[in-house]
Every structure is written in structure tokens, then in C-alpha cells.
């Protein structure tokens, strides 16, 4: 029985080492670069046409009456 205790301690230590190493690596991995300052002059381009109206929004029977500019 005494011979099994050091073997059990070694298995537990190895398991804890592997678990902590995998947790450390998963926390450190980053997909994009972290910025220290957010640049307001940087223009992030989008492919979404934000200001373009859909066809159903512009061509209705009340198109002229609801436009109050």
C-alpha cells in the first residue's frame, strides 16, 4: 500500500500540471492584436449599406406624404 502512494502523488501532480498548463495556454491565446488606444481617426469600413433604403421603403402609396424633411 505504501508503494502506491508515491505513484498516486505522481499521477495527481502530472494531472494538475497538465490542467494548469492547458488553462494557461488557452487564456494567453489571442486572435487579434490588443490596442492600448482606440484611434478615432481610423475608419473601419463596413460592407453593409447603412444609408440605402430598400425598395419597399421608397416606393409605396404614401411615399410623398410621409417624407417630412
Short mmCIF file of C-alpha atoms in Angstrom, two decimals:
data_model
loop_
_atom_site.label_atom_id
_atom_site.label_comp_id
_atom_site.label_asym_id
_atom_site.label_seq_id
_atom_site.Cartn_x
_atom_site.Cartn_y
_atom_site.Cartn_z
CA UNK A 1 0.00 0.00 0.00
CA UNK A 2 2.85 2.39 0.79
CA UNK A 3 4.31 1.82 -2.65
CA UNK A 4 1.11 3.03 -4.31
CA UNK A 5 1.05 6.42 -2.51
CA UNK A 6 4.09 7.96 -4.31
CA UNK A 7 2.75 6.64 -7.62
CA UNK A 8 -0.65 8.22 -6.89
CA UNK A 9 1.02 11.52 -5.93
CA UNK A 10 2.97 11.50 -9.18
CA UNK A 11 -0.22 10.91 -11.21
CA UNK A 12 -2.05 13.69 -9.38
CA UNK A 13 0.87 16.09 -9.81
CA UNK A 14 1.10 15.26 -13.52
CA UNK A 15 -2.65 15.76 -13.99
CA UNK A 16 -2.55 19.11 -12.16
CA UNK A 17 0.45 20.24 -14.19
CA UNK A 18 -1.26 19.35 -17.48
CA UNK A 19 -4.52 21.01 -16.42
CA UNK A 20 -2.80 24.22 -15.34
CA UNK A 21 -0.65 24.30 -18.49
CA UNK A 22 -3.68 23.88 -20.76
CA UNK A 23 -5.61 26.55 -18.83
CA UNK A 24 -2.67 28.95 -19.09
CA UNK A 25 -2.26 28.38 -22.83
CA UNK A 26 -5.97 28.83 -23.53
CA UNK A 27 -6.06 32.12 -21.62
CA UNK A 28 -2.96 33.51 -23.33
CA UNK A 29 -4.00 32.74 -26.93
CA UNK A 30 -5.31 35.85 -28.70
CA UNK A 31 -6.70 36.04 -32.18
CA UNK A 32 -6.27 39.76 -32.74
CA UNK A 33 -3.83 42.33 -31.52
CA UNK A 34 -4.85 44.26 -28.42
CA UNK A 35 -4.79 48.02 -28.83
CA UNK A 36 -3.81 50.28 -26.00
CA UNK A 37 -5.54 53.33 -27.52
CA UNK A 38 -8.67 53.39 -29.69
CA UNK A 39 -7.86 55.64 -32.66
CA UNK A 40 -10.88 57.83 -33.52
CA UNK A 41 -9.41 58.72 -36.94
CA UNK A 42 -9.28 55.10 -38.05
CA UNK A 43 -12.09 54.39 -40.49
CA UNK A 44 -13.47 50.92 -40.11
CA UNK A 45 -15.11 50.04 -43.40
CA UNK A 46 -18.29 48.03 -43.44
CA UNK A 47 -19.93 46.17 -46.29
CA UNK A 48 -23.41 46.97 -45.00
CA UNK A 49 -25.05 49.88 -46.89
CA UNK A 50 -26.42 51.72 -43.85
CA UNK A 51 -27.99 54.66 -45.69
CA UNK A 52 -29.53 52.81 -48.62
CA UNK A 53 -33.28 52.37 -48.38
CA UNK A 54 -34.96 49.22 -49.54
CA UNK A 55 -37.34 49.22 -52.48
CA UNK A 56 -40.38 48.69 -50.27
CA UNK A 57 -39.40 51.72 -48.17
CA UNK A 58 -39.22 54.16 -51.07
CA UNK A 59 -42.00 53.06 -53.43
CA UNK A 60 -45.25 53.00 -51.54
CA UNK A 61 -48.57 54.73 -51.97
CA UNK A 62 -47.73 57.10 -49.09
CA UNK A 63 -44.15 57.87 -50.14
CA UNK A 64 -44.77 61.58 -50.73
CA UNK A 65 -46.94 62.19 -47.69
CA UNK A 66 -44.69 60.65 -45.05
CA UNK A 67 -41.45 62.34 -46.09
CA UNK A 68 -41.11 65.35 -43.75
CA UNK A 69 -37.68 66.80 -44.34
#
